[in-house]
Short mmCIF file of C-alpha atoms in Angstrom, two decimals:
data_model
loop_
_atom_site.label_atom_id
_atom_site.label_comp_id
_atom_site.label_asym_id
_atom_site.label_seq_id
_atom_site.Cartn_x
_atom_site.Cartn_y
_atom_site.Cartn_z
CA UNK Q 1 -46.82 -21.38 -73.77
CA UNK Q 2 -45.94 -20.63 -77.56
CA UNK Q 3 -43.38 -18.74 -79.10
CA UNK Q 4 -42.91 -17.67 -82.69
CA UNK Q 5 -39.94 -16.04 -84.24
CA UNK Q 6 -39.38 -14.61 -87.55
CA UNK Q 7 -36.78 -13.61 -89.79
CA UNK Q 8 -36.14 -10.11 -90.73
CA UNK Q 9 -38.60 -10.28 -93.48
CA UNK Q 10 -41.14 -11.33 -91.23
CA UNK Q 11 -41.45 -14.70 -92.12
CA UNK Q 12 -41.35 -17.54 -90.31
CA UNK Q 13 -37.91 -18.68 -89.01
CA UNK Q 14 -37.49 -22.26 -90.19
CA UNK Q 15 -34.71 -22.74 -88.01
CA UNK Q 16 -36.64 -22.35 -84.57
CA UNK Q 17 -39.00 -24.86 -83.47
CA UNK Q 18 -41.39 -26.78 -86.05
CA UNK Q 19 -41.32 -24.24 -88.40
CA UNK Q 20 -40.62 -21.28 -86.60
CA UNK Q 21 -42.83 -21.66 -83.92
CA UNK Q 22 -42.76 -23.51 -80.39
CA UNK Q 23 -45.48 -25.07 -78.21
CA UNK Q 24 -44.97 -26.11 -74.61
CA UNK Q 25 -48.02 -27.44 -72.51
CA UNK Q 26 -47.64 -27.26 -68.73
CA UNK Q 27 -50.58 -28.07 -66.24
CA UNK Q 28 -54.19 -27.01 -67.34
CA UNK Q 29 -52.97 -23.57 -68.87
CA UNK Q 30 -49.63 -21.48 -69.13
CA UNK Q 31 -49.11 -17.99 -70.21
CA UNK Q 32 -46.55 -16.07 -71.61
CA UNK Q 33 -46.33 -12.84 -70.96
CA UNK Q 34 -43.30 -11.28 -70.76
CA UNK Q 35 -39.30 -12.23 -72.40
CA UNK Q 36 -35.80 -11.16 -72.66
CA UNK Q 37 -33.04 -12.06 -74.72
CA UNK Q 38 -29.76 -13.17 -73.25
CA UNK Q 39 -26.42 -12.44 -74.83
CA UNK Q 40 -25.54 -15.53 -75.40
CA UNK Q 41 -28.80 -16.33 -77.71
CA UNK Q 42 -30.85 -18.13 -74.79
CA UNK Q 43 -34.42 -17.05 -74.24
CA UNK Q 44 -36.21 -16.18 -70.94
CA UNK Q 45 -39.94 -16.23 -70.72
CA UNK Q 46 -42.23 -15.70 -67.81
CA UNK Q 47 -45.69 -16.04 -67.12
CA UNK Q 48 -48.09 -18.46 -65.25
CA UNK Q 49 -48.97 -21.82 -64.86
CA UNK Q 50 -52.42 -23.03 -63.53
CA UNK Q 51 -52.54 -26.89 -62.56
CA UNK Q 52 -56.24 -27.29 -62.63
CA UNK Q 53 -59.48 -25.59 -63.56
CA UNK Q 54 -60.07 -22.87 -60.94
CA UNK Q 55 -56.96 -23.49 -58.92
CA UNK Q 56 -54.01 -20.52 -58.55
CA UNK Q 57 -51.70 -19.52 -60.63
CA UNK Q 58 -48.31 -19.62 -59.99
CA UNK Q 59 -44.94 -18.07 -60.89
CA UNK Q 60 -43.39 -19.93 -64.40
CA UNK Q 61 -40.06 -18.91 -65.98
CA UNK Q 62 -39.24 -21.05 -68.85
CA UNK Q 63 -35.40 -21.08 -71.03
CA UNK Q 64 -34.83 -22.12 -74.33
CA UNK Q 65 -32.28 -22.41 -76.20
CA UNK Q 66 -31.38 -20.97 -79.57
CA UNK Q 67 -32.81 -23.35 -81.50
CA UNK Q 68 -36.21 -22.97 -79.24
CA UNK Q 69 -35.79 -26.43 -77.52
CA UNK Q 70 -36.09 -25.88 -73.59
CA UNK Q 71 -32.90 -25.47 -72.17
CA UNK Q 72 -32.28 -28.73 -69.85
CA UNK Q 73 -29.22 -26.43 -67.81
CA UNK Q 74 -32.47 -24.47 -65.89
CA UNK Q 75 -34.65 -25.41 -63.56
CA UNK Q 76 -36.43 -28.71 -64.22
CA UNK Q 77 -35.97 -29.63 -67.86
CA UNK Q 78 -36.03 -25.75 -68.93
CA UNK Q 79 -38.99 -24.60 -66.52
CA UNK Q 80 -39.33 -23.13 -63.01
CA UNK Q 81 -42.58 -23.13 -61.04
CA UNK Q 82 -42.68 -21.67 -57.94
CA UNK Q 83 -44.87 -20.92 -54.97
CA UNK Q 84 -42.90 -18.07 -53.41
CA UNK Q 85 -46.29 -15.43 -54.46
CA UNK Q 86 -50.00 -17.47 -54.49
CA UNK Q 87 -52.48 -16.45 -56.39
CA UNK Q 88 -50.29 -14.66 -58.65
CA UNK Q 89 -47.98 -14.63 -62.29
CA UNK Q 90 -45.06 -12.77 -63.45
CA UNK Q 91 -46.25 -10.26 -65.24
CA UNK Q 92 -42.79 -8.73 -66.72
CA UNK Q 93 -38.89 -9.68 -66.64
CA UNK Q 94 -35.78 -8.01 -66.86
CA UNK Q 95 -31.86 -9.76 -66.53
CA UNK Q 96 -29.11 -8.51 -64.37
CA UNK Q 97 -25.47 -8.00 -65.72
CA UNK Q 98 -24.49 -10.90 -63.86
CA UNK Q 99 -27.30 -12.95 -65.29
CA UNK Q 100 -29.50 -13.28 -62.57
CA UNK Q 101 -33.05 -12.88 -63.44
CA UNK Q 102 -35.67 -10.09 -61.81
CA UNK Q 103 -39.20 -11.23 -61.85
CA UNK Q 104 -42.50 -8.65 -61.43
CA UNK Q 105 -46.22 -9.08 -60.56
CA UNK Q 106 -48.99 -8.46 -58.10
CA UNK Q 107 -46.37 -10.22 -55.57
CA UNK Q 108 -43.98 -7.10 -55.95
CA UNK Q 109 -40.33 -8.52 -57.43
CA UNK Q 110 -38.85 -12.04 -57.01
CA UNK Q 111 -34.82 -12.28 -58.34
CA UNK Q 112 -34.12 -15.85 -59.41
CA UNK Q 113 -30.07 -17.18 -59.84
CA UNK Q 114 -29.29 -17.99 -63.62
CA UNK Q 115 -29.91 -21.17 -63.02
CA UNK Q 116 -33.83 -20.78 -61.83
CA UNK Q 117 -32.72 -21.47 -58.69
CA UNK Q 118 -34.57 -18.53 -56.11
CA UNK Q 119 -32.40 -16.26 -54.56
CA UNK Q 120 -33.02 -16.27 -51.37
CA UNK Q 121 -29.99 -13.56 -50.70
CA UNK Q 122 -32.84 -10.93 -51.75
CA UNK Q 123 -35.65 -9.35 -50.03
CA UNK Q 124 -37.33 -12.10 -48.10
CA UNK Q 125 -36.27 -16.06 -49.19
CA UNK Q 126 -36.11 -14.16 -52.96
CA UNK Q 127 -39.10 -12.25 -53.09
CA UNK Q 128 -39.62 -8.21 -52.16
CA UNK Q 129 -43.18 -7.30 -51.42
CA UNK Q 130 -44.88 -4.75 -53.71
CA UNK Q 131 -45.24 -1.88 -50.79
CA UNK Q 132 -47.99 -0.83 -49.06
CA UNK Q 133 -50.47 -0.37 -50.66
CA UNK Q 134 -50.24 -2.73 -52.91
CA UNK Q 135 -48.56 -2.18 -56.70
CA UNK Q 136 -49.52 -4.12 -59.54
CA UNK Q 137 -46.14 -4.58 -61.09
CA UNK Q 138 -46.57 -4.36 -65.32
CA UNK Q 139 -42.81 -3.23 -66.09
CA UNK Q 140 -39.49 -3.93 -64.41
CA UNK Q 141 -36.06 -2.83 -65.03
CA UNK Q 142 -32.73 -2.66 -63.51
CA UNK Q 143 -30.75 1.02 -63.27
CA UNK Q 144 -27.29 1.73 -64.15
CA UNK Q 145 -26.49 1.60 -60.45
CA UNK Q 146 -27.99 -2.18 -59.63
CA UNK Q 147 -31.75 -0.36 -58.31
CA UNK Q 148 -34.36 -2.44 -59.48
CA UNK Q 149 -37.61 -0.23 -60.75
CA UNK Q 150 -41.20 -1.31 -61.15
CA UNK Q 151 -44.07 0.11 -62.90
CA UNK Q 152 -47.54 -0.75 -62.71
CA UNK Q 153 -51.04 0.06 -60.91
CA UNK Q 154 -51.39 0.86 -57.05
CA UNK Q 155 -55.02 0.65 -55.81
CA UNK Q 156 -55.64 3.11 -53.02
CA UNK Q 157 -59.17 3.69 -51.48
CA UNK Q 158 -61.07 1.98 -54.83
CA UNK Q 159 -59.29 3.64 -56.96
CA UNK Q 160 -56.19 3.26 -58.95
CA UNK Q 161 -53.08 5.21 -60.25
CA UNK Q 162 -49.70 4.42 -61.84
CA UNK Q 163 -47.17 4.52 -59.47
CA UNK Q 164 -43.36 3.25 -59.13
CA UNK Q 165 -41.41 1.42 -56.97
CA UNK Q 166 -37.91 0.93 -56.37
CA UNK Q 167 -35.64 -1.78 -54.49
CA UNK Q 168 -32.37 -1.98 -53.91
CA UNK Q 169 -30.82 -4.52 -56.01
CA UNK Q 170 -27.45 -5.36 -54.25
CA UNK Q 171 -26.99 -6.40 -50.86
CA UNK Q 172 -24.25 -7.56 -48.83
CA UNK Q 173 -24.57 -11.35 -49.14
CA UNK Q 174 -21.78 -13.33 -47.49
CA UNK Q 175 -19.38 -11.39 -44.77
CA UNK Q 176 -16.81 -13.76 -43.35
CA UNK Q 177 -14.11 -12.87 -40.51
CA UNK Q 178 -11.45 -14.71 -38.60
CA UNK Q 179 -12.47 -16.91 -35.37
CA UNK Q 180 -9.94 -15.25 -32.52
CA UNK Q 181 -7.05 -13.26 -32.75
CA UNK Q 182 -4.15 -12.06 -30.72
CA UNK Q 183 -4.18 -8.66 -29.58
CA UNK Q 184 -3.14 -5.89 -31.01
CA UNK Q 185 -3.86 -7.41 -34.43
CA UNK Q 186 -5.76 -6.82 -36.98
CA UNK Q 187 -8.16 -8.82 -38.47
CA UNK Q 188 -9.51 -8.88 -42.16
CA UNK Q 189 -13.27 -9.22 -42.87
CA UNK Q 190 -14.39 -9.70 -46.45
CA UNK Q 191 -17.60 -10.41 -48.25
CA UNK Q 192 -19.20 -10.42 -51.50
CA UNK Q 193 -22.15 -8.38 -52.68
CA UNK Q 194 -25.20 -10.16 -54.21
CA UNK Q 195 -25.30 -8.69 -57.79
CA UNK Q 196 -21.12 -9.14 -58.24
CA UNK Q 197 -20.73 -5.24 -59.19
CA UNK Q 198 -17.54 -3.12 -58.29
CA UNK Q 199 -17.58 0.32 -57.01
CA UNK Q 200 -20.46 -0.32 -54.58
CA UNK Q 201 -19.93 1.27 -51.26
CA UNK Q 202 -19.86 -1.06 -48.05
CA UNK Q 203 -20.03 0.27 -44.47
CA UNK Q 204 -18.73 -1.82 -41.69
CA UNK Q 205 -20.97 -1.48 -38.20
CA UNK Q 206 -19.03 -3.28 -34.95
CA UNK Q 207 -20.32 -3.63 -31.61
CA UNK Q 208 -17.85 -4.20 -29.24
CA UNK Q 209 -17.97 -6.00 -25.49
CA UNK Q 210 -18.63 -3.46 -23.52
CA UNK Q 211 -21.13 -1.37 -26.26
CA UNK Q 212 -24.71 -0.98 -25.99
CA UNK Q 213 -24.74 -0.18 -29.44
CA UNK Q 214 -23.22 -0.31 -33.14
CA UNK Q 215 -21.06 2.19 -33.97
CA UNK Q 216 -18.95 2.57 -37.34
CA UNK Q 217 -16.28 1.11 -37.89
CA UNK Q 218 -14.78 1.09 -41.69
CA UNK Q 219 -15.84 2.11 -45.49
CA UNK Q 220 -14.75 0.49 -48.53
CA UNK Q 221 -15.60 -0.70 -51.83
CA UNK Q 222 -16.83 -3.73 -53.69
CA UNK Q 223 -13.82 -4.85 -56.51
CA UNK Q 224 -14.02 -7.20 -59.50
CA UNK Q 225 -16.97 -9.87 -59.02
CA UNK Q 226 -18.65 -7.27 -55.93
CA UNK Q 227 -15.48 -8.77 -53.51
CA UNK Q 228 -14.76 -6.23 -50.55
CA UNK Q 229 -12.08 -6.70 -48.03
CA UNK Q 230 -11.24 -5.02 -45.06
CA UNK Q 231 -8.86 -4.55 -41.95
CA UNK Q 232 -10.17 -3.55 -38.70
CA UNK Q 233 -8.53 -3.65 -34.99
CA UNK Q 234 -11.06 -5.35 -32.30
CA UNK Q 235 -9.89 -3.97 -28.67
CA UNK Q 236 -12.00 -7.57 -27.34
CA UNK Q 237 -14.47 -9.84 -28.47
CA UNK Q 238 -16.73 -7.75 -31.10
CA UNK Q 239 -19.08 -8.29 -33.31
CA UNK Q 240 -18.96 -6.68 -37.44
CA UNK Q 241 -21.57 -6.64 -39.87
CA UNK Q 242 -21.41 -5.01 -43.57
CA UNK Q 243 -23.88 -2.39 -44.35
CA UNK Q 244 -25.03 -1.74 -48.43
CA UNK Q 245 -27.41 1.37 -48.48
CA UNK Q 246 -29.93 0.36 -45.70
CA UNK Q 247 -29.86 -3.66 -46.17
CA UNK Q 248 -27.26 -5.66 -43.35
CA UNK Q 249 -25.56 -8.53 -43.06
CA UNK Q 250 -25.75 -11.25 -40.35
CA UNK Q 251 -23.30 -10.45 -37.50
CA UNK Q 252 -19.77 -12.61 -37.41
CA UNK Q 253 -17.94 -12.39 -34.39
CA UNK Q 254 -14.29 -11.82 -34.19
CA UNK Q 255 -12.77 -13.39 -30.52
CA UNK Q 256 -9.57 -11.62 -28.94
CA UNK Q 257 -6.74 -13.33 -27.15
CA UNK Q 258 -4.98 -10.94 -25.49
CA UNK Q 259 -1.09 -10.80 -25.19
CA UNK Q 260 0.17 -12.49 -22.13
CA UNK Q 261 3.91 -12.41 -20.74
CA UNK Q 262 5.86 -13.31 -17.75
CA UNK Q 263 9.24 -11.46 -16.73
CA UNK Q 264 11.64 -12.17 -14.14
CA UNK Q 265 12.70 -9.63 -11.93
CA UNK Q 266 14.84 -10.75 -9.32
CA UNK Q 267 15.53 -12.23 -6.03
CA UNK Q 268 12.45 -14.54 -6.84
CA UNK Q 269 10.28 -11.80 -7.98
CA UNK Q 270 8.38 -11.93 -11.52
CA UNK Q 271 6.06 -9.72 -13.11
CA UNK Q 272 2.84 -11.46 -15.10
CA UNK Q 273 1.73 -8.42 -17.42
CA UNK Q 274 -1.73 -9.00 -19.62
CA UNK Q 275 -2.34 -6.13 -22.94
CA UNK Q 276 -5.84 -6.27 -23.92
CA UNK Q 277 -8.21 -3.08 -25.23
CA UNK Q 278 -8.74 -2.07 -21.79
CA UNK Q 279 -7.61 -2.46 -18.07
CA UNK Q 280 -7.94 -5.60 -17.11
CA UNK Q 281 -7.30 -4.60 -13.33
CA UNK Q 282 -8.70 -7.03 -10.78
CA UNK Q 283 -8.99 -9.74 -13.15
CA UNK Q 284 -6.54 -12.93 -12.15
CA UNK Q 285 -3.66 -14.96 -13.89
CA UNK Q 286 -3.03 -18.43 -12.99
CA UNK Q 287 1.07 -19.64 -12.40
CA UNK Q 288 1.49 -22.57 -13.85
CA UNK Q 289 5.13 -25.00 -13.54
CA UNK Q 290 5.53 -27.40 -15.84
CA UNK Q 291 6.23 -30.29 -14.01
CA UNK Q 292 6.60 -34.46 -15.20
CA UNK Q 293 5.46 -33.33 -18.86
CA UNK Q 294 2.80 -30.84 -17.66
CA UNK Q 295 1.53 -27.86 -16.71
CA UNK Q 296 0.29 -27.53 -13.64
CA UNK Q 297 -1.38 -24.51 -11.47
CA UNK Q 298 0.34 -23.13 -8.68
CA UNK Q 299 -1.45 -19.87 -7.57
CA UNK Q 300 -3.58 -17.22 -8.97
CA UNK Q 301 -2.78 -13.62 -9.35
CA UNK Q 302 -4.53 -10.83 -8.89
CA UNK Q 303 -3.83 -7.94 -11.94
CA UNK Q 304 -2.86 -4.74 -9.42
CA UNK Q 305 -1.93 -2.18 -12.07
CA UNK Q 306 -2.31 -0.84 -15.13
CA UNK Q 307 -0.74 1.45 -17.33
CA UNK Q 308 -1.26 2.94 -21.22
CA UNK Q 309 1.99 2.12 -22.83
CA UNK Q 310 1.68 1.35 -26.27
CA UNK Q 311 -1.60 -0.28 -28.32
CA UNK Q 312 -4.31 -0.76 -25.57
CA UNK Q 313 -3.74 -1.57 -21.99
CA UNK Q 314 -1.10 -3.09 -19.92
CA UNK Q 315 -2.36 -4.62 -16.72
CA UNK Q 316 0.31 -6.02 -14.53
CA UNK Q 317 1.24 -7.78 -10.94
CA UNK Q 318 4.15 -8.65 -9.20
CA UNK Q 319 5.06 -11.85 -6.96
CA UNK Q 320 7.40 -14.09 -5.46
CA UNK Q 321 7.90 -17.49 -5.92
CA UNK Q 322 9.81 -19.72 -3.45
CA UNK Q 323 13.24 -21.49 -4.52
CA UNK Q 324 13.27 -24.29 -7.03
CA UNK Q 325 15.93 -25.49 -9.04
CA UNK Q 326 15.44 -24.42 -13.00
CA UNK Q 327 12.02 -23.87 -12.59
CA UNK Q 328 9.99 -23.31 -16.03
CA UNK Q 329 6.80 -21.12 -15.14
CA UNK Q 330 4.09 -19.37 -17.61
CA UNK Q 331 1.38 -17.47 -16.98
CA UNK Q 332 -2.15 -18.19 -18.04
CA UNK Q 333 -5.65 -15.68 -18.42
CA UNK Q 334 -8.58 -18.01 -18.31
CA UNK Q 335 -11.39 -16.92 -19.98
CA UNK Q 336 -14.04 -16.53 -17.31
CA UNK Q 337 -17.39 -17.78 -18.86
CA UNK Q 338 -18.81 -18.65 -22.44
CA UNK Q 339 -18.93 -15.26 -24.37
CA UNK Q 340 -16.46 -13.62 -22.18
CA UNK Q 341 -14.86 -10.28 -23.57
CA UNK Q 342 -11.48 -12.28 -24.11
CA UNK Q 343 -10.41 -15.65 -24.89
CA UNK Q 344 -7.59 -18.06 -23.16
CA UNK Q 345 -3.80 -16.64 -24.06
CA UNK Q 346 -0.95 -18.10 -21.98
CA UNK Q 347 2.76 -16.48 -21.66
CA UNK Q 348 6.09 -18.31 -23.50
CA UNK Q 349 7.57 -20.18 -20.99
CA UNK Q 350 10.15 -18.74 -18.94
CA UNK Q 351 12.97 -20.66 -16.57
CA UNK Q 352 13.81 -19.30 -13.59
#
């Protein structure tokens, strides 16, 4: 791999190199055949490197600094090989606004962190294929709005045409949510898109206990460094995941507890009342008493009623309970199996 650069005369630049020019030897041969300039002076080069006579080339990306030394901050010792396409080089390079580095060829486009590190948050473990059929990828930039757009040749039936492709550049890469909460409230999701832009539009898909499928949920936009942040209201346990143009994120789940209370009514009557996002009619309550320093069960209920006062629904049951002197009793919905619609809640304590 050699470089050359000259001053504005066109002669060479002393300053660079040995005398203006640099020569780095990797493997049997290495190519250069593409570069970009990054704005703080550091140079990007890609090409290929072939470790022995009649063996495949493979994906190089090389940094050097300023002064044309490799730059010891990227990959190993200022170069990145990389088997993520066989048989194949990168034929051009472009650099994202956030400094991440986009990658064309025969392979279709591989994005690379700043570092040289792959980025596995796009297309498949970093790389995007090059369509079907196949596009030999000469030119590659990046569009005001993040698309990434390639160039090149696309064989089709022995014989061959330029053609374009285009890939979407910014996808939602983390999406994070609360474990459990209490019903009614909400809960906040947030995320950050890949590429770090603002303005990009995120739609929020949920899927809910009781849904056969997703539905949507919430909109709302990427801020400073691509953050988004949201508020939505789960009714029971339900699933989210953040949608950028037709790329998804991995589902998080978001558990509900639902509200659980315990009322005294009176000659020995009480009233155990569950809210949750729907009847929960025919489901049971345990009574507990507390009794030497624990709580213990007494009975289970059975929820009889149910009634829409309020946010959700308001199951309820009443019952005796025999004579004891300054009782303290609480209520308690046990979750009925691993992945039930709601979680374990239990009532504040309540004497008698």
């Amino acid at each position: 791999m050699t470089l050359a650069r000259y001053t504005s005369n066109g002669s060479l630049d002393p300053s660079f190199g040995s005398g203006g020019i640099v020569d780095t030897a990797r493997g049997f041969s290495a190519t250069i055949e593409d570069m970009a300039l990054q704005p703080d002076g550091k140079i990007v080069v890609v090409g290929g490197i072939t470790d022995r006579i009649y063996r495949e080339a493979h994906i190089s990306l090389a940094r050097y600094l300023p002064s044309g030394t490799l730059d010891p901050d990227f990959g190993s010792d200022g170069i990145v090989k990389t088997d993520q396409a066989d048989q194949s080089w990168g034929n051009s390079l472009t650099l994202q606004p956030d400094g991440k580095i986009i990658v064309a060829g025969m392979f279709g486009v591989a994005r690379f962190r700043s570092d040289g590190t792959p980025d596995k948050t796009f297309g498949r473990q970093g790389v995007a294929s090059s369509g079907t059929p196949e596009l030999i990828a000469l030119a590659v930039t990046v569009q005001p709005d993040g698309r990434i757009v390639t160039a090149g040749i696309r064989a089709n039936g022995g014989s061959q045409g330029f053609a374009l492709n285009r890939y979407y550049g910014a996808s939602p890469s983390t999406i994070g949510a609360p474990g459990i909460v209490a019903f009614p409230r909400a809960a906040v999701i947030q995320g950050r898109v890949s590429d770090g832009r603002s303005g990009v539009r995120v739609q929020i898909l949920r899927r809910g206990c009781y849904d056969l499928s997703t539905h949507a949920a919430a909109t709302t936009t990427t801020h400073q460094g691509g953050v988004w942040r949201v508020r939505v209201q789960p009714g029971s346990r339900t699933d989210y995941q953040a949608k950028i143009a037709e790329q998804t994120t991995a589902q998080v789940q978001v558990g509900v507890r639902p509200k659980v209370s315990l009322s005294k009514l009176r000659d020995g009557r009480y009233r155990a009342s569950v809210r949750a996002g729907r009847p929960l009619v025919g489901r049971r309550v345990v009574l507990q008493r507390y009794v030497r320093g624990a709580w213990r069960s007494v009975r289970s209920i059975v929820l009889r009623r149910a009634a829409k006062r309020g946010p959700g629904a308001l199951s309820s049951a009443s019952f005796s309970v025999g004579a004891s002197r300054n009782p303290r009793l609480r209520i308690l919905y046990v979750r009925e199996y691993p992945g039930s619609c709601y979680e374990s809640a239990a009532s504040r304590a309540l004497r008698g």
